[in-house]
Amino acid sequence: MRKIETAALAALCLGMGLNLAACSKDGGGSGEAPASASAAAPPTDAEKAAALAALPAPYNTGDLSNGQRKFALCRSCHTITEGGPDLTGPNLHGVFGRTAGTKAGYRYSDAVKAAGFAWDAEHLDKWLADPRGFMPGTKMTFAGLHDAKDRIDLIAYLKVETGYKPVP
Ligand code: HEC
């Protein structure tokens, strides 16, 4: 039983790509990250800091730890790691620059399929403030993140974590 729980937790941690305290603390001795976790090679803190500094304002001053905390609101429906599974919502790796509603293998609502723009910080800011107000007909049942600074921090976090590359 204990083993199964530990395995499930490890899979969850891997799937989420998150450094949750539980991911390293739990596990009764086998709490070391499994070998495959390092194969996924999450960016180091220094790489994250550099990626943050390279973002356009105001995202370069985003608070990544607050962004990570706000991502807890998304986590039940989205993974952000490369190749992560689609849950209720699509995997968000590489979402910046991707045309809305085009992740292969995910069934979007007609509203998102018809959106016709590529995700950038501006669109994401409006979407996260009020998904169904911004795009009526979407099936993302998320009430919205109303604090503008929280959205900046979350968008900065997503940029750093989802493989965003600044356009030269
Ligand atoms: C209750 C589940 C749920 C929650 C919570 C949720 N989402 Fe979603 N998300 C979805 C669904 C479902 C879709 C697909 C929407 C559609 O097709 O209409 C979606 C779509 C998206 C898209 C568009 C992706 C694309 O490929 O076009 C983005 C970006 C997104 N969500 C970001 C977020 C972020 C960031 C959060 C947290 C603040 C969040 N979502 C919270 C379910 C959720």
PDB file of N, CA, C and O in Angstrom, residues 59 96 115 117-136 138 140 142-152 154-155 158:
ATOM      1  N   TYR A  59       7.218  41.440 -16.943  1.00  0.00           N
ATOM      2  CA  TYR A  59       7.365  40.045 -16.527  1.00  0.00           C
ATOM      3  C   TYR A  59       8.748  39.759 -15.954  1.00  0.00           C
ATOM      4  O   TYR A  59       8.915  38.837 -15.164  1.00  0.00           O
ATOM      5  N   PHE A  96       3.442  29.459 -25.298  1.00  0.00           N
ATOM      6  CA  PHE A  96       3.723  30.807 -25.814  1.00  0.00           C
ATOM      7  C   PHE A  96       4.122  30.716 -27.284  1.00  0.00           C
ATOM      8  O   PHE A  96       5.020  29.966 -27.648  1.00  0.00           O
ATOM      9  N   ALA A 115     -10.333  30.855 -32.203  1.00  0.00           N
ATOM     10  CA  ALA A 115      -9.746  32.100 -31.682  1.00  0.00           C
ATOM     11  C   ALA A 115      -8.793  32.755 -32.684  1.00  0.00           C
ATOM     12  O   ALA A 115      -8.838  33.963 -32.901  1.00  0.00           O
ATOM     13  N   PHE A 117      -5.576  33.413 -32.689  1.00  0.00           N
ATOM     14  CA  PHE A 117      -4.367  34.158 -32.308  1.00  0.00           C
ATOM     15  C   PHE A 117      -3.367  33.200 -31.671  1.00  0.00           C
ATOM     16  O   PHE A 117      -3.734  32.096 -31.269  1.00  0.00           O
ATOM     17  N   ALA A 118      -2.113  33.637 -31.614  1.00  0.00           N
ATOM     18  CA  ALA A 118      -1.096  32.861 -30.900  1.00  0.00           C
ATOM     19  C   ALA A 118      -1.006  33.402 -29.476  1.00  0.00           C
ATOM     20  O   ALA A 118      -1.100  34.614 -29.264  1.00  0.00           O
ATOM     21  N   TRP A 119      -0.808  32.499 -28.541  1.00  0.00           N
ATOM     22  CA  TRP A 119      -0.739  32.917 -27.139  1.00  0.00           C
ATOM     23  C   TRP A 119       0.493  33.764 -26.884  1.00  0.00           C
ATOM     24  O   TRP A 119       1.608  33.350 -27.201  1.00  0.00           O
ATOM     25  N   ASP A 120       0.278  34.934 -26.326  1.00  0.00           N
ATOM     26  CA  ASP A 120       1.367  35.757 -25.816  1.00  0.00           C
ATOM     27  C   ASP A 120       0.907  36.293 -24.466  1.00  0.00           C
ATOM     28  O   ASP A 120      -0.214  35.999 -24.014  1.00  0.00           O
ATOM     29  N   ALA A 121       1.765  37.075 -23.815  1.00  0.00           N
ATOM     30  CA  ALA A 121       1.449  37.527 -22.454  1.00  0.00           C
ATOM     31  C   ALA A 121       0.161  38.348 -22.428  1.00  0.00           C
ATOM     32  O   ALA A 121      -0.650  38.202 -21.509  1.00  0.00           O
ATOM     33  N   GLU A 122      -0.050  39.175 -23.440  1.00  0.00           N
ATOM     34  CA  GLU A 122      -1.235  40.042 -23.439  1.00  0.00           C
ATOM     35  C   GLU A 122      -2.524  39.216 -23.511  1.00  0.00           C
ATOM     36  O   GLU A 122      -3.471  39.458 -22.762  1.00  0.00           O
ATOM     37  N   HIS A 123      -2.551  38.258 -24.436  1.00  0.00           N
ATOM     38  CA  HIS A 123      -3.754  37.421 -24.542  1.00  0.00           C
ATOM     39  C   HIS A 123      -3.953  36.595 -23.269  1.00  0.00           C
ATOM     40  O   HIS A 123      -5.068  36.434 -22.784  1.00  0.00           O
ATOM     41  N   LEU A 124      -2.845  36.082 -22.762  1.00  0.00           N
ATOM     42  CA  LEU A 124      -2.942  35.246 -21.570  1.00  0.00           C
ATOM     43  C   LEU A 124      -3.449  36.064 -20.377  1.00  0.00           C
ATOM     44  O   LEU A 124      -4.230  35.562 -19.559  1.00  0.00           O
ATOM     45  N   ASP A 125      -3.025  37.312 -20.301  1.00  0.00           N
ATOM     46  CA  ASP A 125      -3.459  38.166 -19.199  1.00  0.00           C
ATOM     47  C   ASP A 125      -4.979  38.334 -19.229  1.00  0.00           C
ATOM     48  O   ASP A 125      -5.650  38.202 -18.198  1.00  0.00           O
ATOM     49  N   LYS A 126      -5.527  38.587 -20.404  1.00  0.00           N
ATOM     50  CA  LYS A 126      -6.986  38.763 -20.510  1.00  0.00           C
ATOM     51  C   LYS A 126      -7.708  37.454 -20.242  1.00  0.00           C
ATOM     52  O   LYS A 126      -8.751  37.412 -19.588  1.00  0.00           O
ATOM     53  N   TRP A 127      -7.168  36.383 -20.785  1.00  0.00           N
ATOM     54  CA  TRP A 127      -7.761  35.046 -20.615  1.00  0.00           C
ATOM     55  C   TRP A 127      -7.799  34.646 -19.143  1.00  0.00           C
ATOM     56  O   TRP A 127      -8.818  34.184 -18.633  1.00  0.00           O
ATOM     57  N   LEU A 128      -6.692  34.860 -18.445  1.00  0.00           N
ATOM     58  CA  LEU A 128      -6.621  34.423 -17.056  1.00  0.00           C
ATOM     59  C   LEU A 128      -7.457  35.304 -16.135  1.00  0.00           C
ATOM     60  O   LEU A 128      -7.907  34.857 -15.090  1.00  0.00           O
ATOM     61  N   ALA A 129      -7.668  36.553 -16.530  1.00  0.00           N
ATOM     62  CA  ALA A 129      -8.502  37.431 -15.708  1.00  0.00           C
ATOM     63  C   ALA A 129      -9.957  36.951 -15.733  1.00  0.00           C
ATOM     64  O   ALA A 129     -10.663  37.029 -14.731  1.00  0.00           O
ATOM     65  N   ASP A 130     -10.392  36.443 -16.870  1.00  0.00           N
ATOM     66  CA  ASP A 130     -11.807  36.086 -17.031  1.00  0.00           C
ATOM     67  C   ASP A 130     -11.977  35.230 -18.290  1.00  0.00           C
ATOM     68  O   ASP A 130     -12.386  35.727 -19.335  1.00  0.00           O
ATOM     69  N   PRO A 131     -11.658  33.932 -18.173  1.00  0.00           N
ATOM     70  CA  PRO A 131     -11.660  33.087 -19.382  1.00  0.00           C
ATOM     71  C   PRO A 131     -12.968  33.143 -20.172  1.00  0.00           C
ATOM     72  O   PRO A 131     -12.949  33.299 -21.381  1.00  0.00           O
ATOM     73  N   ARG A 132     -14.076  33.020 -19.468  1.00  0.00           N
ATOM     74  CA  ARG A 132     -15.342  32.926 -20.212  1.00  0.00           C
ATOM     75  C   ARG A 132     -15.852  34.285 -20.676  1.00  0.00           C
ATOM     76  O   ARG A 132     -16.648  34.354 -21.608  1.00  0.00           O
ATOM     77  N   GLY A 133     -15.377  35.353 -20.022  1.00  0.00           N
ATOM     78  CA  GLY A 133     -15.698  36.691 -20.519  1.00  0.00           C
ATOM     79  C   GLY A 133     -14.866  37.003 -21.760  1.00  0.00           C
ATOM     80  O   GLY A 133     -15.352  37.576 -22.730  1.00  0.00           O
ATOM     81  N   PHE A 134     -13.601  36.587 -21.728  1.00  0.00           N
ATOM     82  CA  PHE A 134     -12.689  36.856 -22.839  1.00  0.00           C
ATOM     83  C   PHE A 134     -13.043  35.991 -24.048  1.00  0.00           C
ATOM     84  O   PHE A 134     -12.987  36.437 -25.191  1.00  0.00           O
ATOM     85  N   MET A 135     -13.417  34.747 -23.798  1.00  0.00           N
ATOM     86  CA  MET A 135     -13.731  33.839 -24.906  1.00  0.00           C
ATOM     87  C   MET A 135     -15.011  33.060 -24.601  1.00  0.00           C
ATOM     88  O   MET A 135     -14.982  31.915 -24.154  1.00  0.00           O
ATOM     89  N   PRO A 136     -16.157  33.700 -24.849  1.00  0.00           N
ATOM     90  CA  PRO A 136     -17.422  33.037 -24.542  1.00  0.00           C
ATOM     91  C   PRO A 136     -17.499  31.690 -25.272  1.00  0.00           C
ATOM     92  O   PRO A 136     -17.100  31.601 -26.429  1.00  0.00           O
ATOM     93  N   THR A 138     -15.896  28.977 -24.157  1.00  0.00           N
ATOM     94  CA  THR A 138     -14.798  28.084 -23.764  1.00  0.00           C
ATOM     95  C   THR A 138     -15.275  27.100 -22.699  1.00  0.00           C
ATOM     96  O   THR A 138     -16.169  27.413 -21.909  1.00  0.00           O
ATOM     97  N   MET A 140     -13.174  26.006 -20.469  1.00  0.00           N
ATOM     98  CA  MET A 140     -12.309  26.141 -19.286  1.00  0.00           C
ATOM     99  C   MET A 140     -13.126  26.800 -18.173  1.00  0.00           C
ATOM    100  O   MET A 140     -13.412  27.986 -18.213  1.00  0.00           O
ATOM    101  N   PHE A 142     -12.778  28.053 -15.233  1.00  0.00           N
ATOM    102  CA  PHE A 142     -11.924  28.663 -14.211  1.00  0.00           C
ATOM    103  C   PHE A 142     -12.442  30.083 -14.030  1.00  0.00           C
ATOM    104  O   PHE A 142     -12.642  30.811 -15.001  1.00  0.00           O
ATOM    105  N   ALA A 143     -12.687  30.464 -12.784  1.00  0.00           N
ATOM    106  CA  ALA A 143     -13.398  31.722 -12.523  1.00  0.00           C
ATOM    107  C   ALA A 143     -12.586  32.945 -12.904  1.00  0.00           C
ATOM    108  O   ALA A 143     -13.147  33.996 -13.215  1.00  0.00           O
ATOM    109  N   GLY A 144     -11.257  32.817 -12.909  1.00  0.00           N
ATOM    110  CA  GLY A 144     -10.432  33.969 -13.243  1.00  0.00           C
ATOM    111  C   GLY A 144      -9.557  34.362 -12.073  1.00  0.00           C
ATOM    112  O   GLY A 144      -9.896  34.133 -10.917  1.00  0.00           O
ATOM    113  N   LEU A 145      -8.413  34.928 -12.424  1.00  0.00           N
ATOM    114  CA  LEU A 145      -7.444  35.384 -11.429  1.00  0.00           C
ATOM    115  C   LEU A 145      -7.514  36.905 -11.474  1.00  0.00           C
ATOM    116  O   LEU A 145      -7.085  37.527 -12.442  1.00  0.00           O
ATOM    117  N   HIS A 146      -8.071  37.501 -10.416  1.00  0.00           N
ATOM    118  CA  HIS A 146      -8.479  38.901 -10.541  1.00  0.00           C
ATOM    119  C   HIS A 146      -7.384  39.901 -10.214  1.00  0.00           C
ATOM    120  O   HIS A 146      -7.456  41.049 -10.624  1.00  0.00           O
ATOM    121  N   ASP A 147      -6.357  39.478  -9.501  1.00  0.00           N
ATOM    122  CA  ASP A 147      -5.292  40.400  -9.120  1.00  0.00           C
ATOM    123  C   ASP A 147      -4.260  40.492 -10.253  1.00  0.00           C
ATOM    124  O   ASP A 147      -3.672  39.492 -10.662  1.00  0.00           O
ATOM    125  N   ALA A 148      -4.059  41.729 -10.753  1.00  0.00           N
ATOM    126  CA  ALA A 148      -3.182  41.925 -11.923  1.00  0.00           C
ATOM    127  C   ALA A 148      -1.748  41.479 -11.635  1.00  0.00           C
ATOM    128  O   ALA A 148      -1.079  40.910 -12.504  1.00  0.00           O
ATOM    129  N   LYS A 149      -1.273  41.727 -10.424  1.00  0.00           N
ATOM    130  CA  LYS A 149       0.104  41.341 -10.073  1.00  0.00           C
ATOM    131  C   LYS A 149       0.240  39.810 -10.015  1.00  0.00           C
ATOM    132  O   LYS A 149       1.241  39.241 -10.451  1.00  0.00           O
ATOM    133  N   ASP A 150      -0.800  39.150  -9.507  1.00  0.00           N
ATOM    134  CA  ASP A 150      -0.779  37.682  -9.509  1.00  0.00           C
ATOM    135  C   ASP A 150      -0.693  37.153 -10.942  1.00  0.00           C
ATOM    136  O   ASP A 150       0.003  36.169 -11.213  1.00  0.00           O
ATOM    137  N   ARG A 151      -1.392  37.813 -11.866  1.00  0.00           N
ATOM    138  CA  ARG A 151      -1.337  37.357 -13.265  1.00  0.00           C
ATOM    139  C   ARG A 151       0.054  37.575 -13.843  1.00  0.00           C
ATOM    140  O   ARG A 151       0.561  36.722 -14.576  1.00  0.00           O
ATOM    141  N   ILE A 152       0.682  38.700 -13.515  1.00  0.00           N
ATOM    142  CA  ILE A 152       2.054  38.941 -13.990  1.00  0.00           C
ATOM    143  C   ILE A 152       2.978  37.840 -13.461  1.00  0.00           C
ATOM    144  O   ILE A 152       3.767  37.258 -14.213  1.00  0.00           O
ATOM    145  N   LEU A 154       2.219  34.833 -12.417  1.00  0.00           N
ATOM    146  CA  LEU A 154       1.876  33.530 -12.997  1.00  0.00           C
ATOM    147  C   LEU A 154       2.365  33.439 -14.439  1.00  0.00           C
ATOM    148  O   LEU A 154       2.921  32.415 -14.853  1.00  0.00           O
ATOM    149  N   ILE A 155       2.202  34.501 -15.199  1.00  0.00           N
ATOM    150  CA  ILE A 155       2.648  34.488 -16.604  1.00  0.00           C
ATOM    151  C   ILE A 155       4.174  34.378 -16.664  1.00  0.00           C
ATOM    152  O   ILE A 155       4.721  33.628 -17.468  1.00  0.00           O
ATOM    153  N   LEU A 158       4.965  30.831 -15.922  1.00  0.00           N
ATOM    154  CA  LEU A 158       4.662  29.969 -17.069  1.00  0.00           C
ATOM    155  C   LEU A 158       5.713  30.138 -18.164  1.00  0.00           C
ATOM    156  O   LEU A 158       6.146  29.159 -18.775  1.00  0.00           O
TER     157      LEU A 158
END
